[in-house]
Short mmCIF file of C-alpha atoms and ligand atoms in Angstrom, two decimals:
data_model
loop_
_atom_site.label_atom_id
_atom_site.label_comp_id
_atom_site.label_asym_id
_atom_site.label_seq_id
_atom_site.Cartn_x
_atom_site.Cartn_y
_atom_site.Cartn_z
CA MET A 1 16.11 -4.62 -4.70
CA ALA A 2 18.35 -6.32 -7.25
CA ASN A 3 16.87 -7.13 -10.64
CA CYS A 4 13.50 -5.56 -10.49
CA GLY A 5 12.72 -4.15 -13.85
CA GLN A 6 15.18 -6.43 -15.46
CA LEU A 7 14.63 -9.37 -17.64
CA PHE A 8 17.05 -11.63 -15.97
CA PRO A 9 16.73 -14.37 -13.27
CA VAL A 10 18.55 -13.84 -9.93
CA SER A 11 22.13 -14.71 -10.49
CA SER A 12 23.97 -17.11 -8.18
CA THR A 13 26.17 -14.40 -6.88
CA GLU A 14 23.06 -12.58 -5.58
CA ARG A 15 22.00 -15.47 -3.54
CA ARG A 16 22.75 -15.29 0.05
CA PRO A 17 24.93 -17.95 1.40
CA SER A 18 23.04 -20.59 3.30
CA MET A 19 23.56 -20.42 7.15
CA ASN A 20 21.38 -23.45 7.53
CA ARG A 21 19.82 -25.74 5.20
CA MET A 22 16.19 -26.65 5.67
CA SER A 23 17.25 -30.25 4.92
CA HIS A 24 18.85 -30.23 8.40
CA HIS A 25 15.40 -30.17 9.83
CA SER A 26 13.23 -31.80 7.30
CA SER A 27 13.10 -34.26 4.43
CA THR A 28 12.03 -31.51 2.15
CA PRO A 29 15.32 -29.66 1.26
CA ILE A 30 15.35 -25.99 0.66
CA SER A 31 17.89 -25.44 -2.00
CA SER A 32 19.08 -21.94 -1.32
CA ALA A 33 17.09 -20.34 1.54
CA ARG A 34 18.47 -18.87 4.69
CA ILE A 35 16.83 -20.41 7.78
CA LEU A 36 17.00 -18.73 11.10
CA HIS A 37 15.61 -20.06 14.30
CA ARG A 38 14.83 -17.92 17.27
CA GLY A 39 17.83 -17.39 19.50
CA GLU A 40 20.29 -18.17 16.54
CA PRO A 41 22.85 -15.40 15.51
CA GLY A 42 21.23 -13.47 12.55
CA TYR A 43 17.66 -14.14 13.61
CA GLU A 44 17.12 -10.67 15.15
CA PRO A 45 18.58 -8.82 12.30
CA ALA A 46 16.38 -10.84 9.92
CA ARG A 47 13.25 -10.13 12.05
CA ARG A 48 14.36 -6.48 11.89
CA GLU A 49 14.78 -6.62 8.13
CA ALA A 50 11.34 -8.03 7.71
CA LEU A 51 9.66 -4.73 8.42
CA TRP A 52 10.27 -1.31 7.09
CA ASN A 53 8.46 0.43 10.05
CA ALA A 54 11.27 1.13 12.74
CA ARG A 55 8.48 0.17 15.26
CA LEU A 56 9.08 -3.51 15.19
CA PRO A 57 6.32 -5.20 17.29
CA PRO A 58 7.43 -7.53 20.23
CA ARG A 59 6.35 -10.67 18.23
CA TYR A 60 8.76 -13.44 17.64
CA PRO A 61 8.26 -16.14 14.83
CA ASP A 62 10.01 -19.39 15.79
CA VAL A 63 11.77 -19.49 12.45
CA ILE A 64 12.42 -17.07 9.70
CA VAL A 65 12.90 -18.54 6.17
CA GLN A 66 14.34 -16.23 3.44
CA ALA A 67 13.41 -17.92 0.33
CA CYS A 68 15.43 -17.38 -2.92
CA ASP A 69 13.07 -18.96 -5.34
CA VAL A 70 9.76 -20.78 -5.80
CA HIS A 71 11.29 -24.09 -4.73
CA ASP A 72 12.21 -22.69 -1.36
CA VAL A 73 8.72 -21.51 -0.95
CA VAL A 74 7.29 -24.85 -1.79
CA ALA A 75 9.72 -26.64 0.61
CA ALA A 76 9.19 -23.96 3.38
CA VAL A 77 5.27 -24.43 3.17
CA ARG A 78 5.61 -28.18 3.25
CA LEU A 79 7.73 -27.90 6.19
CA ALA A 80 5.35 -25.64 7.96
CA LYS A 81 2.70 -28.18 7.21
CA LYS A 82 4.70 -31.07 8.55
CA LYS A 83 5.65 -29.27 11.82
CA GLY A 84 2.38 -27.68 12.31
CA LEU A 85 3.73 -24.09 12.09
CA ARG A 86 1.46 -21.21 11.21
CA MET A 87 2.73 -18.78 8.44
CA GLY A 88 3.13 -15.22 7.86
CA VAL A 89 4.46 -14.08 4.47
CA ARG A 90 6.48 -10.92 3.85
CA SER A 91 7.31 -9.32 0.42
CA GLY A 92 8.35 -5.70 0.76
CA GLY A 93 7.65 -5.52 4.46
CA HIS A 94 5.79 -2.28 4.24
CA SER A 95 2.82 -3.47 6.39
CA TRP A 96 2.55 -0.64 8.98
CA ALA A 97 1.12 -3.07 11.50
CA GLY A 98 3.76 -5.84 10.91
CA ASN A 99 0.98 -8.09 10.05
CA HIS A 100 3.46 -10.95 8.98
CA VAL A 101 5.46 -10.66 12.22
CA ARG A 102 3.56 -12.98 14.45
CA ASP A 103 4.34 -14.92 17.68
CA GLY A 104 5.51 -18.29 16.87
CA GLY A 105 5.29 -20.14 13.64
CA MET A 106 7.13 -19.30 10.52
CA LEU A 107 7.95 -15.97 8.88
CA LEU A 108 8.42 -16.69 5.21
CA ASP A 109 10.34 -13.83 3.53
CA VAL A 110 9.84 -13.79 -0.31
CA SER A 111 11.38 -10.43 -0.93
CA ARG A 112 14.25 -11.96 -2.97
CA LEU A 113 11.64 -13.08 -5.64
CA ASN A 114 11.95 -9.82 -7.25
CA GLN A 115 12.56 -10.48 -10.99
CA SER A 116 10.31 -8.93 -13.52
CA ARG A 117 9.75 -9.36 -17.24
CA ILE A 118 8.09 -6.90 -19.55
CA ASP A 119 6.46 -7.80 -22.84
CA PRO A 120 5.90 -4.20 -24.32
CA VAL A 121 4.17 -5.70 -27.52
CA ALA A 122 1.53 -7.78 -25.58
CA LEU A 123 1.25 -5.07 -22.84
CA ARG A 124 1.92 -7.70 -20.38
CA ALA A 125 4.48 -8.18 -17.51
CA THR A 126 5.29 -10.80 -14.93
CA ALA A 127 6.85 -9.70 -11.61
CA GLY A 128 7.84 -11.41 -8.27
CA PRO A 129 6.25 -10.25 -5.06
CA GLY A 130 9.47 -8.62 -3.87
CA CYS A 131 9.61 -6.32 -6.87
CA ALA A 132 9.22 -2.74 -5.71
CA GLY A 133 6.52 -0.81 -7.70
CA SER A 134 9.02 2.22 -7.52
CA ASP A 135 11.50 0.13 -9.64
CA LEU A 136 8.92 -1.35 -12.10
CA LEU A 137 7.14 1.79 -12.85
CA PRO A 138 10.05 3.94 -14.06
CA ALA A 139 11.34 0.88 -16.01
CA LEU A 140 8.06 0.64 -17.78
CA MET A 141 7.76 4.45 -18.36
CA ASP A 142 11.13 4.36 -20.09
CA GLN A 143 9.57 1.96 -22.61
CA GLY A 144 6.36 3.97 -23.00
CA LEU A 145 4.29 1.83 -20.71
CA PHE A 146 2.47 2.33 -17.41
CA PHE A 147 1.21 0.32 -14.31
CA PRO A 148 -0.64 1.93 -11.51
CA ALA A 149 2.26 1.25 -8.88
CA GLY A 150 2.05 2.63 -5.37
CA HIS A 151 3.11 6.15 -4.53
CA CYS A 152 6.21 5.40 -2.38
CA ARG A 153 9.59 3.99 -2.91
CA GLY A 154 10.19 0.40 -1.69
CA VAL A 155 6.48 -0.71 -1.39
CA CYS A 156 6.47 -4.06 -3.04
CA ILE A 157 3.88 -5.44 -5.20
CA GLY A 158 3.33 -8.49 -3.03
CA GLY A 159 1.35 -6.90 -0.34
CA TYR A 160 0.35 -3.89 -2.48
CA LEU A 161 -1.57 -5.92 -5.14
CA LEU A 162 -3.13 -8.32 -2.54
CA GLN A 163 -4.77 -5.49 -0.68
CA GLY A 164 -6.10 -3.58 -3.68
CA GLY A 165 -3.33 -1.09 -4.52
CA PHE A 166 -3.99 2.71 -4.67
CA GLY A 167 -1.30 3.95 -7.12
CA TRP A 168 -0.27 6.57 -9.67
CA ASN A 169 -3.28 7.25 -11.97
CA GLY A 170 -5.29 4.91 -9.95
CA ARG A 171 -8.51 7.00 -10.44
CA VAL A 172 -8.36 6.07 -14.06
CA LEU A 173 -6.91 2.59 -13.85
CA GLY A 174 -8.69 1.49 -10.62
CA PRO A 175 -7.11 -0.36 -7.83
CA ALA A 176 -4.05 -2.00 -9.20
CA CYS A 177 -5.36 -5.49 -8.37
CA GLN A 178 -7.85 -4.81 -11.20
CA SER A 179 -4.80 -5.18 -13.42
CA VAL A 180 -3.79 -8.62 -12.12
CA LEU A 181 -4.47 -11.15 -14.91
CA GLY A 182 -3.16 -14.06 -13.02
CA LEU A 183 -0.90 -15.22 -10.11
CA ASP A 184 1.40 -18.14 -9.43
CA ILE A 185 0.59 -19.28 -5.87
CA VAL A 186 1.91 -22.03 -3.53
CA THR A 187 -1.00 -23.22 -1.75
CA ALA A 188 -1.34 -24.28 1.93
CA ASP A 189 -0.55 -27.87 0.78
CA GLY A 190 2.60 -26.74 -0.84
CA ASP A 191 1.38 -27.21 -4.49
CA ILE A 192 2.26 -24.59 -7.21
CA VAL A 193 -0.87 -23.47 -9.03
CA HIS A 194 -1.69 -20.71 -11.41
CA ALA A 195 -4.86 -18.61 -10.67
CA SER A 196 -6.73 -16.75 -13.19
CA GLU A 197 -10.24 -16.17 -14.49
CA SER A 198 -10.16 -19.66 -16.00
CA GLU A 199 -7.92 -21.62 -13.53
CA ASN A 200 -8.34 -21.75 -9.78
CA ALA A 201 -10.77 -18.95 -10.12
CA ASP A 202 -11.66 -18.86 -6.44
CA LEU A 203 -8.04 -18.06 -5.57
CA TYR A 204 -7.99 -15.46 -8.37
CA TRP A 205 -11.01 -13.93 -6.79
CA ALA A 206 -9.57 -13.99 -3.30
CA ALA A 207 -6.03 -12.68 -4.13
CA ARG A 208 -7.45 -9.55 -5.55
CA GLY A 209 -8.38 -7.80 -2.15
CA ALA A 210 -7.81 -10.33 0.63
CA GLY A 211 -4.59 -8.24 1.45
CA PRO A 212 -2.94 -9.33 4.75
CA GLY A 213 -5.55 -12.26 5.22
CA PHE A 214 -4.46 -13.99 1.98
CA PHE A 215 -4.04 -17.94 2.49
CA GLY A 216 -1.31 -18.84 0.01
CA VAL A 217 1.98 -17.51 -1.04
CA VAL A 218 2.10 -15.52 -4.31
CA THR A 219 5.32 -16.08 -6.06
CA ARG A 220 4.57 -14.26 -9.40
CA PHE A 221 1.95 -11.76 -10.64
CA HIS A 222 0.96 -11.58 -14.22
CA LEU A 223 0.04 -7.94 -15.04
CA ARG A 224 -1.80 -6.06 -17.65
CA LEU A 225 0.07 -2.89 -18.74
CA TYR A 226 -1.14 0.32 -20.28
CA PRO A 227 0.39 2.91 -22.70
CA CYS A 228 2.05 5.59 -20.70
CA PRO A 229 0.06 8.95 -20.48
CA ARG A 230 1.78 11.49 -22.73
CA PHE A 231 1.85 14.26 -20.13
CA VAL A 232 2.59 13.85 -16.36
CA GLY A 233 2.40 16.92 -14.20
CA GLN A 234 1.53 18.21 -10.91
CA VAL A 235 0.10 21.11 -9.07
CA PHE A 236 1.22 22.20 -5.52
CA GLN A 237 -0.40 24.60 -3.19
CA VAL A 238 0.09 25.49 0.37
CA TYR A 239 -2.55 27.05 2.72
CA PRO A 240 -2.37 28.24 6.42
CA ILE A 241 -4.08 26.08 8.87
CA GLU A 242 -6.51 29.09 9.60
CA ALA A 243 -7.96 28.22 6.09
CA LEU A 244 -8.81 24.69 7.11
CA GLU A 245 -12.51 25.04 6.70
CA GLU A 246 -12.47 26.83 3.42
CA VAL A 247 -10.02 24.31 1.94
CA PHE A 248 -11.78 21.26 3.25
CA ARG A 249 -15.20 22.57 2.08
CA PHE A 250 -13.67 23.26 -1.33
CA ALA A 251 -12.25 19.63 -1.58
CA HIS A 252 -15.44 18.08 -0.43
CA GLY A 253 -17.58 20.40 -2.71
CA VAL A 254 -15.72 19.69 -5.90
CA ARG A 255 -15.59 15.85 -5.31
CA HIS A 256 -17.92 15.17 -8.29
CA ASP A 257 -16.00 17.50 -10.53
CA VAL A 258 -12.49 16.31 -10.15
CA PRO A 259 -11.60 14.48 -13.47
CA ARG A 260 -10.27 10.96 -12.92
CA SER A 261 -6.91 12.01 -14.50
CA VAL A 262 -6.33 14.16 -11.37
CA GLU A 263 -5.41 12.54 -7.94
CA PHE A 264 -6.52 15.35 -5.72
CA GLN A 265 -4.88 15.13 -2.25
CA LEU A 266 -4.80 17.35 0.77
CA ILE A 267 -2.01 16.84 3.26
CA MET A 268 -2.36 18.54 6.54
CA ARG A 269 0.92 18.99 8.40
CA PRO A 270 2.27 20.35 11.52
CA GLY A 271 5.04 23.08 11.44
CA GLY A 272 8.40 21.53 10.32
CA ARG A 273 11.80 22.34 9.01
CA LEU A 274 10.50 24.03 5.81
CA ARG A 275 7.39 25.63 6.96
CA LYS A 276 7.36 26.44 10.65
CA ARG A 277 3.66 26.68 11.08
CA PRO A 278 0.95 24.09 10.56
CA HIS A 279 -0.47 24.11 7.11
CA ILE A 280 -2.43 22.22 4.43
CA GLU A 281 -0.95 21.24 1.10
CA ILE A 282 -2.73 20.49 -2.02
CA PHE A 283 -0.82 17.93 -4.18
CA ALA A 284 -2.37 17.15 -7.35
CA PRO A 285 -0.61 14.94 -9.85
CA VAL A 286 -2.17 14.69 -13.28
CA PHE A 287 -1.83 11.97 -15.97
CA ALA A 288 -3.13 13.27 -19.36
CA ASP A 289 -2.72 13.20 -23.08
CA SER A 290 -1.29 16.68 -23.33
CA TYR A 291 -0.42 19.69 -21.25
CA ARG A 292 -3.64 21.31 -22.67
CA GLN A 293 -5.70 18.55 -21.35
CA ALA A 294 -4.14 18.57 -18.07
CA ARG A 295 -4.62 22.30 -17.58
CA ARG A 296 -8.29 21.79 -18.62
CA ASP A 297 -8.68 18.97 -16.17
CA LEU A 298 -7.17 21.03 -13.32
CA GLY A 299 -9.50 24.05 -14.05
CA PHE A 300 -11.66 23.06 -11.01
CA LEU A 301 -8.61 23.96 -8.87
CA LEU A 302 -6.58 26.41 -10.80
CA ASP A 303 -9.46 28.70 -11.82
CA HIS A 304 -11.13 28.59 -8.35
CA SER A 305 -11.18 31.47 -5.95
CA ILE A 306 -9.95 29.11 -3.10
CA GLY A 307 -6.43 30.14 -4.32
CA ARG A 308 -6.94 33.48 -2.78
CA HIS A 309 -6.19 31.84 0.70
CA ALA A 310 -3.08 30.19 -0.50
CA GLN A 311 0.49 30.99 0.84
CA LEU A 312 2.11 29.40 -2.14
CA ARG A 313 0.63 28.48 -5.47
CA LEU A 314 2.75 26.86 -8.20
CA PRO A 315 1.36 26.62 -11.74
CA LEU A 316 0.82 23.18 -13.43
CA LEU A 317 4.26 21.88 -13.95
CA PRO A 318 5.58 18.81 -15.89
CA ALA A 319 6.80 16.14 -13.63
CA ARG A 320 9.02 13.14 -13.92
CA ILE A 321 7.77 10.02 -12.10
CA ARG A 322 11.05 9.83 -10.08
CA TRP A 323 10.19 13.50 -8.76
CA LEU A 324 6.78 12.38 -7.84
CA TYR A 325 8.29 9.43 -5.90
CA ALA A 326 10.54 11.86 -4.21
CA ALA A 327 7.72 14.32 -3.40
CA ALA A 328 5.51 11.47 -2.02
CA GLY A 329 8.49 10.02 -0.12
CA TRP A 330 8.97 13.42 1.79
CA SER A 331 6.11 12.30 3.90
CA TYR A 332 7.35 8.93 4.90
CA PRO A 333 11.19 9.12 5.65
CA ASP A 334 12.84 5.79 6.54
CA PHE A 335 14.05 4.87 10.07
CA HIS A 336 10.76 6.38 11.69
CA ARG A 337 8.36 4.76 14.07
CA TYR A 338 4.94 4.82 12.54
CA SER A 339 1.46 4.29 13.73
CA VAL A 340 -1.29 4.67 11.15
CA ASP A 341 -5.11 4.28 10.72
CA ASN A 342 -7.62 5.16 8.17
CA MET A 343 -11.12 5.48 6.98
CA TRP A 344 -13.48 5.69 3.92
CA THR A 345 -16.26 8.28 4.15
CA ARG A 346 -19.03 9.84 2.39
CA ALA A 347 -20.19 12.00 5.27
CA SER A 348 -21.04 15.68 4.80
CA ILE A 349 -18.36 18.33 5.28
CA ASP A 350 -20.30 19.74 8.23
CA ALA A 351 -20.25 16.28 10.01
CA LEU A 352 -16.43 15.86 9.21
CA LEU A 353 -15.21 19.34 10.18
CA PRO A 354 -15.18 18.91 13.92
CA GLY A 355 -13.05 15.87 13.57
CA LEU A 356 -10.67 17.67 11.13
CA HIS A 357 -10.33 20.55 13.52
CA THR A 358 -9.43 17.90 16.38
CA ILE A 359 -6.85 16.44 14.09
CA ALA A 360 -5.38 19.71 13.29
CA ARG A 361 -5.26 20.57 17.05
CA THR A 362 -3.61 17.18 18.02
CA LEU A 363 -1.25 16.66 15.18
CA PRO A 364 2.06 15.14 16.56
CA PRO A 365 5.29 16.92 15.21
CA ALA A 366 6.45 16.36 11.61
CA PRO A 367 6.64 14.04 9.58
CA SER A 368 3.16 13.13 11.08
CA HIS A 369 0.45 14.17 8.90
CA MET A 370 -3.10 13.60 7.63
CA LEU A 371 -3.94 12.60 4.04
CA TRP A 372 -7.25 13.40 2.31
CA LEU A 373 -7.94 11.80 -1.10
CA ASN A 374 -10.94 12.54 -3.42
CA TRP A 375 -11.24 8.93 -4.69
CA MET A 376 -14.82 8.82 -5.86
CA PRO A 377 -15.42 5.36 -7.31
CA SER A 378 -18.95 6.55 -8.61
CA THR A 379 -16.96 8.43 -11.42
CA GLN A 380 -15.80 5.06 -12.79
CA PRO A 381 -17.27 4.40 -16.18
CA GLN A 382 -17.61 0.67 -15.43
CA PRO A 383 -18.38 -1.38 -12.23
CA ARG A 384 -15.40 -2.90 -10.62
CA ALA A 385 -14.51 -6.47 -11.53
CA ASP A 386 -15.99 -9.17 -9.21
CA MET A 387 -13.19 -9.70 -6.80
CA ALA A 388 -12.47 -9.66 -2.90
CA PHE A 389 -11.63 -5.97 -3.18
CA SER A 390 -14.88 -4.29 -2.32
CA MET A 391 -14.51 -1.50 0.07
CA GLU A 392 -14.02 2.06 -1.16
CA ASP A 393 -15.90 5.30 -0.85
CA GLU A 394 -15.89 8.94 -1.95
CA ILE A 395 -13.28 10.31 0.47
CA TYR A 396 -10.26 8.63 1.96
CA ILE A 397 -8.77 9.86 5.15
CA ALA A 398 -5.63 8.49 6.80
CA LEU A 399 -3.52 9.40 9.60
CA TYR A 400 0.21 8.90 9.86
CA GLY A 401 1.82 9.36 13.21
CA ALA A 402 5.54 9.28 12.79
CA TRP A 403 8.45 9.79 15.26
CA LYS A 404 11.93 8.72 15.79
CA ASP A 405 12.62 8.00 19.43
CA ALA A 406 11.21 4.91 21.11
CA SER A 407 10.84 7.04 24.19
CA ASP A 408 8.06 8.91 22.41
CA ASP A 409 6.01 5.68 21.66
CA ALA A 410 3.59 6.22 24.62
CA ARG A 411 3.08 9.95 23.53
CA TYR A 412 2.21 9.49 19.79
CA ASP A 413 1.40 5.84 19.46
CA SER A 414 -2.37 6.07 19.86
CA TRP A 415 -3.02 9.37 18.06
CA SER A 416 -4.03 7.83 14.74
CA THR A 417 -6.21 5.13 16.28
CA GLU A 418 -7.93 7.47 18.73
CA ARG A 419 -8.74 10.06 16.16
CA MET A 420 -10.17 7.43 13.83
CA ARG A 421 -12.18 5.85 16.59
CA GLU A 422 -13.70 9.19 17.23
CA LEU A 423 -14.61 9.62 13.52
CA SER A 424 -15.74 6.09 13.11
CA PRO A 425 -19.53 6.90 13.22
CA LEU A 426 -18.81 8.76 9.84
CA ALA A 427 -16.78 6.00 8.24
CA SER A 428 -18.03 3.44 5.81
CA GLY A 429 -15.07 1.21 6.39
CA CYS A 430 -11.28 1.14 5.96
CA GLN A 431 -8.52 0.49 3.44
CA LEU A 432 -6.30 -2.57 4.02
CA ALA A 433 -3.35 -0.59 2.54
CA ASP A 434 -3.06 1.50 5.85
CA GLU A 435 -4.75 -1.13 8.14
CA ASN A 436 -4.43 -1.34 11.90
CA LEU A 437 -6.89 -4.05 12.46
CA GLY A 438 -5.04 -5.42 15.44
CA ARG A 439 -5.66 -2.16 17.38
CA ARG A 440 -8.94 -1.07 15.91
CA PRO A 441 -11.04 -3.58 13.94
CA ALA A 442 -13.11 -2.04 11.06
CA ARG A 443 -14.99 -3.16 8.09
CA PHE A 444 -12.57 -3.62 5.22
CA MET A 445 -14.71 -5.70 2.69
CA ALA A 446 -18.25 -5.93 1.68
CA GLU A 447 -20.05 -8.45 4.07
CA ARG A 448 -20.96 -10.72 1.17
CA ASN A 449 -17.36 -10.73 -0.06
CA LEU A 450 -15.90 -11.51 3.39
CA ALA A 451 -18.34 -14.52 3.81
CA ARG A 452 -17.26 -15.65 0.45
CA LEU A 453 -13.51 -15.19 1.41
CA ASP A 454 -14.04 -17.11 4.63
CA GLN A 455 -15.60 -19.84 2.64
CA ILE A 456 -12.69 -20.15 0.17
CA ARG A 457 -10.19 -19.95 3.04
CA GLY A 458 -11.90 -22.92 4.65
CA GLU A 459 -11.58 -24.99 1.51
CA ARG A 460 -8.10 -23.89 0.60
CA ASP A 461 -6.42 -23.73 4.03
CA ALA A 462 -8.60 -26.02 6.21
CA ALA A 463 -5.71 -26.31 8.77
CA ALA A 464 -5.50 -22.48 9.05
CA ARG A 465 -1.86 -22.74 8.12
CA PHE A 466 -1.83 -18.99 7.22
CA TYR A 467 -2.39 -16.45 9.93
CA PRO A 468 -5.76 -14.62 9.61
CA TYR A 469 -6.29 -10.85 9.87
CA MET A 470 -5.10 -9.40 13.13
CA GLY A 471 -8.50 -8.22 13.87
CA ARG A 472 -12.01 -8.08 12.31
CA LEU A 473 -15.53 -6.93 13.04
C1 FAD B 501 5.79 4.24 3.02
C2 FAD B 501 4.60 3.53 2.71
C3 FAD B 501 3.89 3.99 1.55
C4 FAD B 501 2.86 3.38 1.05
N1 FAD B 501 1.96 3.74 -0.08
C5 FAD B 501 0.86 3.21 -0.50
C6 FAD B 501 0.34 3.52 -1.78
O1 FAD B 501 0.64 4.49 -2.33
N2 FAD B 501 -0.77 2.79 -2.19
C7 FAD B 501 -1.26 1.84 -1.43
O2 FAD B 501 -2.18 1.25 -1.88
N3 FAD B 501 -0.52 1.37 -0.41
C8 FAD B 501 0.47 1.93 0.11
N4 FAD B 501 1.05 1.55 1.16
C9 FAD B 501 0.58 0.42 1.99
C10 FAD B 501 1.28 -0.76 1.28
O3 FAD B 501 0.66 -0.99 -0.01
C11 FAD B 501 0.83 -1.99 2.10
O4 FAD B 501 1.42 -1.97 3.34
C12 FAD B 501 1.37 -3.33 1.38
O5 FAD B 501 0.85 -4.41 2.00
C13 FAD B 501 2.90 -3.34 1.25
O6 FAD B 501 3.38 -4.41 0.48
P1 FAD B 501 4.70 -5.11 0.75
O7 FAD B 501 4.81 -6.25 -0.10
O8 FAD B 501 5.74 -3.94 0.72
O9 FAD B 501 4.43 -5.34 2.35
P2 FAD B 501 4.49 -6.71 3.28
O10 FAD B 501 4.56 -6.03 4.68
O11 FAD B 501 5.52 -7.64 2.92
O12 FAD B 501 3.07 -7.33 2.96
C14 FAD B 501 1.91 -6.98 3.65
C15 FAD B 501 1.04 -8.25 3.96
O13 FAD B 501 0.78 -8.78 2.72
C16 FAD B 501 0.78 -10.27 2.81
N5 FAD B 501 1.68 -10.68 1.72
C17 FAD B 501 2.85 -9.99 1.36
N6 FAD B 501 3.33 -10.74 0.40
C18 FAD B 501 2.65 -11.84 0.18
C19 FAD B 501 2.88 -12.92 -0.74
N7 FAD B 501 3.82 -13.01 -1.67
N8 FAD B 501 1.95 -13.92 -0.64
C20 FAD B 501 0.96 -13.88 0.33
N9 FAD B 501 0.78 -12.81 1.20
C21 FAD B 501 1.69 -11.85 1.11
C22 FAD B 501 1.16 -10.63 4.26
O14 FAD B 501 0.06 -10.87 4.93
C23 FAD B 501 1.84 -9.34 4.64
O15 FAD B 501 1.76 -9.19 6.04
C24 FAD B 501 2.15 2.33 1.68
C25 FAD B 501 2.90 1.75 2.85
C26 FAD B 501 3.99 2.35 3.31
C27 FAD B 501 4.84 1.86 4.47
#
């Protein structure tokens, strides 16, 4: 991701040479974009490049446009309109489901719009959708600033911010879309507009939560920044799978007591290279003013008798953000085939335990795993802003099936979906971050918000130029 975190525009040497100019096909020239029609040399590598998940779906856009700047985006949208093509948009390509890789139409790749500009005095930044949060955040922290970027390397802010964004220190700062002050958007008609509280407020409302169902191309985000917490640390513990019931009862029981400075996560894993037997890890990053405050905030865990069951208990240790990225990345190695699904819940632990035991019993091999996050929106001091994002609950559970060989697809592919289907009577909805709507439609937005979103879509994209969600209830 060239340039992210820098103050400079993309230089001409970083532009890819044009294979094909859009002007060959249209009266609207695309200055620098690479255009690849299905069947042409370069098309398949471009389709492959559009998705991080090694499990590329068997869906084939008619044309892939790799835009280099906003003018390319305008020209591409106008061309799609003229030719009647539907559009899917790709920023970082981390959609697990490959939402933007559809059959037919145009796949518009805006990953090269990856410049960012930081204003430390005003606590503001602008960043292109192809900017990786993992590049932006360390650059901010080097200047004493912070933004709740996502937990893994390579996840770009385009898709991340549109769906909500559950990032570092997210329990204090909220879903990252709450820190979006404005967006530059190319509309379905090919016009460039700015959306904020006071301009195109309907698009501003929709872009904070619509996720893979957004009906425009975001070409730049305007972000609110925060002072960097003075102490960043983490606690790491490991429990044998035999302590499953005690550990999850503990996690559920303390949900009202976990301070917002702590991201309290449980990761259930099968045996692997480092630990041969299935186990449960507690990973609790903390963002505080001082070591003393962090230690106090983690008292609910460090001073609890649950620790007696642990196989490994590390004390509170200071952490650099790059180490936290490395720790989170351990769960999501590149070049793997992923199938994921998720749910929000506020069910009792007694209701959840049978499902958790089934997950433990059926976990595919490493690096497959289950994530449990104590999110607890009710601990927020203020209600969320009015925006499309409207689905969250006490506990987040996500399943990540991961394997390397295509020959194992049939074996592991349905694990996450089937387990979530079984647990769905206990779910209040799902997160768009880890959506699998094409396979298992679920509620991802409050009903009223979804109705308003549909209305705005009808007004802003009457011709349904942008692909809708792959599934919905
Ligand atoms: C390894 C990994 C780790 C993750 N960690 C986190 C995490 O910590 N927190 C979290 O909240 N999520 C996380 N996610 C989920 C991730 O945030 C979403 O998949 C997000 O959509 C990825 O953004 P992207 O730009 O990289 O993906 P893309 O696949 O490019 O975008 C996803 C969808 O968003 C839409 N879209 C993207 N860009 C634009 C645009 N510029 N204009 C209009 N529509 C657009 C398209 O519909 C597209 O299909 C993770 C995903 C992976 C694979």
